[in-house]
XYZ file of C-alpha atoms in Angstrom:
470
model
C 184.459 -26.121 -61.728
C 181.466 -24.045 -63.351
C 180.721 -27.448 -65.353
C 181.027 -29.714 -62.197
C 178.588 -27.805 -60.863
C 175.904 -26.993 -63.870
C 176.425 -30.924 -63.886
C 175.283 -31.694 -60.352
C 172.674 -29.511 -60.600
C 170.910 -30.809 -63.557
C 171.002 -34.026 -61.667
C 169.804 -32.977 -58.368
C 167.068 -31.646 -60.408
C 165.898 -35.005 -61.921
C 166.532 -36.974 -58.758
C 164.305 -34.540 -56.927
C 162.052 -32.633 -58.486
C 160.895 -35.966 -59.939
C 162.473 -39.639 -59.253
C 162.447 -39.353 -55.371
C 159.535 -36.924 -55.138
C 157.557 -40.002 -56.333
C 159.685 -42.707 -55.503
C 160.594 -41.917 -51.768
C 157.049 -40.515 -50.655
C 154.916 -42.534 -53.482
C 156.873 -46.238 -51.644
C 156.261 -44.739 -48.403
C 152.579 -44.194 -49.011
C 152.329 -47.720 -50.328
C 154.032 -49.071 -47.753
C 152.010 -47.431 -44.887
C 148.907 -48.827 -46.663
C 149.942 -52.534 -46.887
C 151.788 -53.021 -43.606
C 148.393 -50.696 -42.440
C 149.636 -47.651 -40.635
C 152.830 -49.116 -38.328
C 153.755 -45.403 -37.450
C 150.391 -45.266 -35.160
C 150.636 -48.695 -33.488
C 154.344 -50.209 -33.288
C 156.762 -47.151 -32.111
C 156.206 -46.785 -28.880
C 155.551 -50.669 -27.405
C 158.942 -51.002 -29.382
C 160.869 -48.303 -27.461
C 159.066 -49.657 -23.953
C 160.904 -53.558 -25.060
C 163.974 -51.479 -25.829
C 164.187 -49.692 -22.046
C 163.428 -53.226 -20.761
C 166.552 -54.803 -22.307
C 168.679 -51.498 -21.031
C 167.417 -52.046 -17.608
C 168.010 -55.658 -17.719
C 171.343 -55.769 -18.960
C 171.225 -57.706 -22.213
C 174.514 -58.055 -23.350
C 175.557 -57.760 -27.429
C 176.133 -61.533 -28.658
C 179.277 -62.384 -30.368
C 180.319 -60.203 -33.486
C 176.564 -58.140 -33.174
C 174.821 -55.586 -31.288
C 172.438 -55.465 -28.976
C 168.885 -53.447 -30.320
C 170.003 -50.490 -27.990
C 173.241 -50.272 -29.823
C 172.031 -50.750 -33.049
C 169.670 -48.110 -32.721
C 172.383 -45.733 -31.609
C 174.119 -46.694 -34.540
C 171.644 -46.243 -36.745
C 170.848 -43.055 -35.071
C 174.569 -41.996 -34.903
C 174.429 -42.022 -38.436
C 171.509 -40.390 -38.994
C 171.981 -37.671 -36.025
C 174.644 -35.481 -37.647
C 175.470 -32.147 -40.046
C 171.819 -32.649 -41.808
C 170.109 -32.132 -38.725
C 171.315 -28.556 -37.985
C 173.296 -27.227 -40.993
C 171.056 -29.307 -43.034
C 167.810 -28.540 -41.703
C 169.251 -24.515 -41.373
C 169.870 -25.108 -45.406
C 166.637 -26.461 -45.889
C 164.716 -23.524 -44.988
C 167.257 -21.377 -46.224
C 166.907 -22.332 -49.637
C 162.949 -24.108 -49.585
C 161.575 -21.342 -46.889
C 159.936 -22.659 -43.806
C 157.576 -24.979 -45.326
C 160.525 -27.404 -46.508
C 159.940 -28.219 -42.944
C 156.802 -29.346 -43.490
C 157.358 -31.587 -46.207
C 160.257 -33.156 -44.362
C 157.843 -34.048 -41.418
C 155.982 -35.198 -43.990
C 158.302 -37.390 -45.639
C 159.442 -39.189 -42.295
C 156.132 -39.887 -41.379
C 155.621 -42.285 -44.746
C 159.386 -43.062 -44.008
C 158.496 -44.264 -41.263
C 156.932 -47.450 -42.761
C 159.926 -47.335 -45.613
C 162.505 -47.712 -42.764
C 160.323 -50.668 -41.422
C 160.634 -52.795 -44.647
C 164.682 -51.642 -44.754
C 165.066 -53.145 -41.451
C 163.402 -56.066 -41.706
C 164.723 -56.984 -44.886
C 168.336 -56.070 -43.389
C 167.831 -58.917 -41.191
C 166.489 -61.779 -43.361
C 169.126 -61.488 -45.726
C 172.085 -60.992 -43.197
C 175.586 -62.751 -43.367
C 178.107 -63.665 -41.351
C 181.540 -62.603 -42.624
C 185.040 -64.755 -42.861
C 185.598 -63.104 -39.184
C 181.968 -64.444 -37.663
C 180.669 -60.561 -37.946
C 177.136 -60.411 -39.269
C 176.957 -58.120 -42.118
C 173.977 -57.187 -44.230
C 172.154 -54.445 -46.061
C 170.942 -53.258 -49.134
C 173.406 -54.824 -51.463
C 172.951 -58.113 -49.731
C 169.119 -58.169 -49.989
C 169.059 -56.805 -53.401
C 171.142 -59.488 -54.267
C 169.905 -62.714 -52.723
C 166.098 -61.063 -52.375
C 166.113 -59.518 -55.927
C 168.300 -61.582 -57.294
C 170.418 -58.843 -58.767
C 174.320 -58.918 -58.774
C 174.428 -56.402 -60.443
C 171.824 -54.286 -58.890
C 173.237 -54.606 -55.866
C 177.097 -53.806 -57.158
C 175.803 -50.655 -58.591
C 174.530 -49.652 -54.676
C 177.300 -50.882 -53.305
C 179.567 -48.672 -54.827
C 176.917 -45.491 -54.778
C 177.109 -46.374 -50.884
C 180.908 -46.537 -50.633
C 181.191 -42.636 -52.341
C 178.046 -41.284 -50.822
C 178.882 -41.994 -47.460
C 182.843 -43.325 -47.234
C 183.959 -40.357 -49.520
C 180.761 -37.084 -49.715
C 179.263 -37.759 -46.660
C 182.582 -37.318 -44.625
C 183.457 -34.770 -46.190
C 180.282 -32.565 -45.476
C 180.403 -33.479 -41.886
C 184.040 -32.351 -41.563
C 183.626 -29.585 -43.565
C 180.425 -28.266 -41.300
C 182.860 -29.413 -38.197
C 185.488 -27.468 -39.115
C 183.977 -24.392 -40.129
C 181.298 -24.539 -36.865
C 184.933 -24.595 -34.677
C 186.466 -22.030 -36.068
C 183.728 -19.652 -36.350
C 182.799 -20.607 -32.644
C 186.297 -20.732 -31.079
C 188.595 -18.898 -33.634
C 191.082 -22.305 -33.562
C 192.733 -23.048 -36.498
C 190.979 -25.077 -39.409
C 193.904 -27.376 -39.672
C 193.977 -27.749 -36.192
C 190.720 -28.661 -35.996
C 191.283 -31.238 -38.922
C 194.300 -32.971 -37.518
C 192.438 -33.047 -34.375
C 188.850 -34.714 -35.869
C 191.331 -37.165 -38.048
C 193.110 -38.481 -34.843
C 190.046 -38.994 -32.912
C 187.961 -41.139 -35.654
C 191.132 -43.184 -36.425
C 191.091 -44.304 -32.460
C 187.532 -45.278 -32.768
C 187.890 -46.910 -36.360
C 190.920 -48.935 -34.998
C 188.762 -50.432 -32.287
C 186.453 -52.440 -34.828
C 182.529 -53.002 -34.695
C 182.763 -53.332 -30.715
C 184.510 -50.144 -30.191
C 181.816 -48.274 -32.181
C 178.875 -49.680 -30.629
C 180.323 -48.593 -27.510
C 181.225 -45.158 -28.743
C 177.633 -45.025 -29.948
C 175.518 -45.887 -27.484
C 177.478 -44.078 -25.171
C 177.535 -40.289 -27.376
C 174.321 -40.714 -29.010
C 171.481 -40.301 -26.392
C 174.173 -37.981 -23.984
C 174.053 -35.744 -26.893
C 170.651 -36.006 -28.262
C 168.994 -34.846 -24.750
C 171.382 -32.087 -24.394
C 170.461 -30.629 -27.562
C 166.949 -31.092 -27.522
C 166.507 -29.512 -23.893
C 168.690 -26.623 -25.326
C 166.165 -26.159 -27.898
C 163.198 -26.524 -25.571
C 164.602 -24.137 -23.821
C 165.196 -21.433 -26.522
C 161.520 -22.202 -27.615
C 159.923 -21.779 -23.847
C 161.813 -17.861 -24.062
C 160.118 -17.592 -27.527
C 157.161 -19.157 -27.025
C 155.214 -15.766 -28.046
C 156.026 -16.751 -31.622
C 155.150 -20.309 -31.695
C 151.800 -19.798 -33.214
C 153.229 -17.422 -36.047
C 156.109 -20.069 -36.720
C 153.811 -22.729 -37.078
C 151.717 -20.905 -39.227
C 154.322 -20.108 -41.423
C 155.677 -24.056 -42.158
C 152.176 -24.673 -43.085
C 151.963 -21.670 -45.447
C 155.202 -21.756 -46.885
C 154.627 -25.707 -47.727
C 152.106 -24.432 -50.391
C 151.886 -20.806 -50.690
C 155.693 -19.320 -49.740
C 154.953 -16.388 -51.544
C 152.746 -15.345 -49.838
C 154.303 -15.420 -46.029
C 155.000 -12.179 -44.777
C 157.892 -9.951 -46.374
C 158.560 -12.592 -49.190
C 160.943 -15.293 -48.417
C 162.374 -13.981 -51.868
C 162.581 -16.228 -54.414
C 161.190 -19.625 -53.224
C 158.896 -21.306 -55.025
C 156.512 -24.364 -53.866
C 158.624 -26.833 -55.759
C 161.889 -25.546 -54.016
C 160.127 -25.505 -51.134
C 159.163 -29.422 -51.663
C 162.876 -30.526 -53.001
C 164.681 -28.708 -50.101
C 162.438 -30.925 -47.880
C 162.547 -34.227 -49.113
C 166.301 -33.706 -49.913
C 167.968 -32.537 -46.458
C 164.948 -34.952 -44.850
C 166.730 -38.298 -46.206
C 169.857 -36.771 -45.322
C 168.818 -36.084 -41.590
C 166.460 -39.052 -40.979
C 168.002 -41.246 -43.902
C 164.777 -42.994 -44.233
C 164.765 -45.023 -47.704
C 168.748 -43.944 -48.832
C 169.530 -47.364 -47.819
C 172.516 -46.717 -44.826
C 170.977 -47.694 -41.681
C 169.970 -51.046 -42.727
C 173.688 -51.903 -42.335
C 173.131 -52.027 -38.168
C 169.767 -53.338 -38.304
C 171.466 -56.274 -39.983
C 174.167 -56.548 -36.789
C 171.802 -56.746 -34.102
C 170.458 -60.271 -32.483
C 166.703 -59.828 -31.814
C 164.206 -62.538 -31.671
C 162.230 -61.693 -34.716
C 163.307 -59.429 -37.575
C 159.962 -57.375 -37.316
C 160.840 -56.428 -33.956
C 164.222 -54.576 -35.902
C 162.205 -53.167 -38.308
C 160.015 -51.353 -35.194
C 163.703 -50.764 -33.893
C 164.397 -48.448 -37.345
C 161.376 -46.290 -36.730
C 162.449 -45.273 -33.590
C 165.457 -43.951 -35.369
C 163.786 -41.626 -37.391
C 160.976 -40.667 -34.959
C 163.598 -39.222 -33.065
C 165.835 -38.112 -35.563
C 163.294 -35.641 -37.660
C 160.055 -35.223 -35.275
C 162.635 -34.253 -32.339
C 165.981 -33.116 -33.690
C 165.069 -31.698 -36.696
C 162.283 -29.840 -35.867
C 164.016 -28.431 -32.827
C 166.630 -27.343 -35.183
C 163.710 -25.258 -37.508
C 161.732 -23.965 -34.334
C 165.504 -22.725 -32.846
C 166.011 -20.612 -35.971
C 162.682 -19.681 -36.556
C 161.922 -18.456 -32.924
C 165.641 -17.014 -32.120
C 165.531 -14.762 -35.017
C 168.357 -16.149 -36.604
C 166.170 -16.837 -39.893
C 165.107 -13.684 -41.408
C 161.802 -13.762 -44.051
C 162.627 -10.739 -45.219
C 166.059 -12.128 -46.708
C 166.753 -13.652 -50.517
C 166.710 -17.112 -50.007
C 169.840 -16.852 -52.358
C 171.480 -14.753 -49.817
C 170.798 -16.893 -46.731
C 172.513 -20.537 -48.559
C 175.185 -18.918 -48.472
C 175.248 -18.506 -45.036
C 173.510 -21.605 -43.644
C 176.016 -23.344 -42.179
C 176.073 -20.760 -39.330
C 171.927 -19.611 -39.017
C 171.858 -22.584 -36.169
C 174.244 -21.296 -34.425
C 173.492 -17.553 -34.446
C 170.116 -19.045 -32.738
C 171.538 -20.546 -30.228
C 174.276 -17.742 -30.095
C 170.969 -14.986 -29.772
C 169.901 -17.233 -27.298
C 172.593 -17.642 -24.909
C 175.203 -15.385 -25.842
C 178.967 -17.172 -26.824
C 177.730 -20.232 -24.446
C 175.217 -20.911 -26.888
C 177.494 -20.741 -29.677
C 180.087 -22.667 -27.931
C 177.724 -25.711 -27.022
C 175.655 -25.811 -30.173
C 179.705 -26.147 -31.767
C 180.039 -28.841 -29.488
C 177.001 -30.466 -30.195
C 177.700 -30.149 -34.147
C 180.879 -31.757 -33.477
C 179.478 -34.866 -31.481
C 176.565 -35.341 -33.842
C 178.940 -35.275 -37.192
C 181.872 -37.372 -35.398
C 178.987 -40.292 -34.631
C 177.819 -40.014 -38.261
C 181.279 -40.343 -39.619
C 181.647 -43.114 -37.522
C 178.337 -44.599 -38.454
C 178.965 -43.721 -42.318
C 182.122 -45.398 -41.841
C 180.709 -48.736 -41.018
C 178.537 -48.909 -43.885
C 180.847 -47.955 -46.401
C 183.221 -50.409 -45.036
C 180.350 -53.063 -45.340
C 179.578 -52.551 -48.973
C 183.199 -52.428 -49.357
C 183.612 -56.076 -47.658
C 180.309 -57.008 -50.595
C 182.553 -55.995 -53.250
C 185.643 -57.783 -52.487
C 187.286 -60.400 -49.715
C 190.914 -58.518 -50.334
C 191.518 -57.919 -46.284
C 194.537 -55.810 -47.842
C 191.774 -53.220 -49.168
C 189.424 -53.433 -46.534
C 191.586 -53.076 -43.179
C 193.060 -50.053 -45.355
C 189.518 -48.982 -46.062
C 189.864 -46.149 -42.858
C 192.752 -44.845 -44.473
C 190.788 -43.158 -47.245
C 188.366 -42.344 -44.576
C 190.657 -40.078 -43.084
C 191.866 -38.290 -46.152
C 188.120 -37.641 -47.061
C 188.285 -35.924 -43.466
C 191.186 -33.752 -44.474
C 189.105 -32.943 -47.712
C 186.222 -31.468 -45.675
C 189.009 -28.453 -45.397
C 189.483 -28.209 -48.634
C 185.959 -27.644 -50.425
C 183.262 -25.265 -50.144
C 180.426 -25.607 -48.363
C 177.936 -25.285 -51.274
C 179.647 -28.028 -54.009
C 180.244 -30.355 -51.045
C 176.282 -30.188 -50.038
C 175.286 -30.332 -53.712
C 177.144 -33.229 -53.951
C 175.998 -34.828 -50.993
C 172.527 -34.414 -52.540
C 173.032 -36.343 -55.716
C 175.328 -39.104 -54.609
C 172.717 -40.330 -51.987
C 169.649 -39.334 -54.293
C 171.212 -41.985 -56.554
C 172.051 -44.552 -53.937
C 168.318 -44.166 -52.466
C 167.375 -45.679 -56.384
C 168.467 -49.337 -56.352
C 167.527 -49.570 -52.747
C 163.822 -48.046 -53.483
C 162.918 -50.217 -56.178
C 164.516 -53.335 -53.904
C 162.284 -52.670 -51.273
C 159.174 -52.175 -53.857
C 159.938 -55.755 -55.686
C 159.917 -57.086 -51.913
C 157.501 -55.976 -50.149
C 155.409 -59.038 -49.925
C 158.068 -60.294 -48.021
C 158.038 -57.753 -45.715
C 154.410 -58.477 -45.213
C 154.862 -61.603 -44.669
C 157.245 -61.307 -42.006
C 155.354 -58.656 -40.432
C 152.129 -60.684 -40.496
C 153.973 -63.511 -39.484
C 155.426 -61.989 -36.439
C 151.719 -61.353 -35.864
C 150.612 -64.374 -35.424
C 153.308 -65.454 -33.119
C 152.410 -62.750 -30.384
C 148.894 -64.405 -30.422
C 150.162 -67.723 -29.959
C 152.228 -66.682 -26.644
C 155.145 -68.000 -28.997
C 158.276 -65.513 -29.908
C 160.036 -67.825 -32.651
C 161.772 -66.827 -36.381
C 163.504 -69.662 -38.585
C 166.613 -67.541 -40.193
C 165.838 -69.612 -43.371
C 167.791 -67.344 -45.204
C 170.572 -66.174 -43.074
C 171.018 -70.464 -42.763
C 170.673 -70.667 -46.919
C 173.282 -68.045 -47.819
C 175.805 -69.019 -45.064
């Protein structure tokens, strides 16, 4: 076990502290430059189309998802452990200013998620069943003409999110429970296992509906918790904020000693729980993008910034501002001494905050935001798992290994099961950043093409190669 782990964290090192320090933020920075700044001008008239089509009713076309679902897909999967135990391990083990550097890491993301989107949709299939499919493997392959490229994701996918991811949101279920309520872990397991397996059995329909339904319910209530919690602190708002900044570059230096952290920790904490919260270049949410029917695939790729607009600048920073303000985060602690007790600084906040309510509902909400990203997680793994073969034996039996994963979240600790989290996505994020790099001309081109077709009065997109590769 002592070599398992000396293992992963030689790798998490490399992946890191150097090939996604400059491969995630350096793409981003590229990409905000030559589709010129998206994150200023293209959220929010997105999210006003996206209201429209909730208030009129627009219904999900055959085997697809409307943009609303899609987004709470994409959202489901990106809404889950790594936005409170993450985030609460973040600063644990980088100091406050990881938050900083995850802020600024979605922001170039931002543009990175644009390009995943819209290249999700371009290359999309439709599958033996008339289910549109898509995502990185499918764009790597037909876009970079890469089979083997796109294999190699495919399979990183499968065991970062079908096999590690579950596991760390079950795990961070089932301890949050427990700790909360005092029920039984196996309880708890048997009970998480039967509920996914009656959303799993329903298909792509049943999980958009699950989605869009949990998702924003769940979202609101825990960001007006946290509003809340940071109104009754609000005295220490200015001192928090001063220490993110501070600790980004200097976290020696912050008051009592945040022991142990040094600026490079500080940056790898940051960028690493950041693309497991927001998810923002790791190559999952491009799976829904590729599901939904929308009238021009830039208008999906607008769709996917929403997604992590919400997910980091709201969620996440809610989570850091909750521990920060409650007192639940102490500077004065080792950073060695408060990993190990991460999982539960969130909930202490809320606990400090409101007494066993808190405790109880931020246990809740941990539970509805890791059961969507199973869900969500679930659906992508079983997409790359459809790339890799047509055997409907394997596939419909796919959720079975789902569910054991779930029962493994019981079994390991917290720490391996996050380390591991951390190197099986840093390595799927690699294939699926240098994808996006080789094509981002044609994500220009689609963007400038969309352009030119709001000028004209004229809303049009030829599918030429959804038409080719079907």
């Amino acid at each position: 076990m002592d070599g398992l782990l000396k293992f992963v964290e030689i790798v998490n090192v490399i992946l890191w502290e150097y090939v996604l320090l400059f491969g995630l933020v350096g793409l981003g920075i590229y990409l905000t430059i030559r589709l010129k700044f998206p994150q200023f001008k293209r959220v929010f008239p997105a999210l006003g189309r996206m209201i429209k089509d909730i208030k009129d009713g627009v219904p999900a076309p055959p085997g697809g998802m409307t943009p609303f679902q899609s987004l709470a897909t994409a959202i489901a999967a990106q809404v889950g452990t790594g936005n409170i135990v993450g985030v609460a391990s973040a600063i644990a083990a980088g100091g406050p200013g990881s938050a900083f550097w995850m802020l600024l890491s979605a922001f170039f993301g931002m543009s990175t998620i644009f390009a995943e989107g819209v290249l999700a949709q371009v290359y999309r299939h439709r599958d033996d069943e008339g289910e549109l499919c898509g995502g990185p493997a499918y764009y790597i392959k037909d876009g970079l003409k890469s089979s083997i490229l796109a294999k190699v994701f495919a399979v990183l996918c499968i065991l970062a999110l079908g096999v590690v991811g579950i596991m760390v949101q079950s795990n961070s279920v089932i301890d949050s429970i427990n700790s909360a309520f005092g029920i039984n872990k196996s309880i708890v397991t048997i009970a998480l296992i039967v509920i996914v397996a009656s959303i799993l059995l329903g298909g792509m329909d049943r999980i958009a509906a699950f989605t869009e339904k949990v998702v924003p319910t769940m979202a609101f209530l825990y960001i007006f918790s946290a509003l809340l919690i940071i109104i009754m602190h609000a005295d220490k708002f200015g001192a928090a904020i001063g220490y993110i900044i501070q600790g980004a570059f200097t976290p020696q230096a912050i008051s009592g000693g945040v022991l142990g952290v040094t600026v490079q920790e500080s940056i790898r904490f940051g960028l690493s729980r950041g693309l497991f919260s927001n998810e923002a270049g790791m190559g999952s949410t491009p799976h829904s993008h590729a599901v939904e029917t929308t009238k021009h695939p830039a208008e999906q790729g607008f769709v996917a910034m929403i997604g992590v607009f919400i997910s980091t600048f709201l969620i996440c920073m809610a989570t850091v501002l909750v521990n920060m303000l409650s007192g639940s985060y102490d500077l004065t602690v080792p950073a060695s001494e408060m990993t190990s007790v991460a999982n539960l600084i969130t909930q202490t906040g809320f606990e400090n905050s409101f007494g066993t309510l808190g405790a109880g509902f931020l246990s809740i909400s941990l539970s509805c935001f890791a059961l969507t990203t199973i869900v969500g997680w679930y659906f992508f793994a079983e997409s790359n798992m459809k790339f890799l073969t047509n055997n409907k034996f394997i596939i419909k039996n796919f959720k079975i290994v789902a569910l054991f994963f779930i029962f493994c979240g019981l079994l390991v600790t917290p720490g391996l099961v996050w380390d591991l989290a951390d190197m099986f996505m840093g390595l799927m994020a690699v294939p699926n950043l240098i994808a996006i790099f080789f094509l981002t001309n044609q994500v220009v081109r689609v963007l400038k093409h969309y352009d030119e077709q709001t000028l004209e009065g004229q809303y049009h997109w030829e599918y030429e190669y959804e038409h080719e590769h079907n």
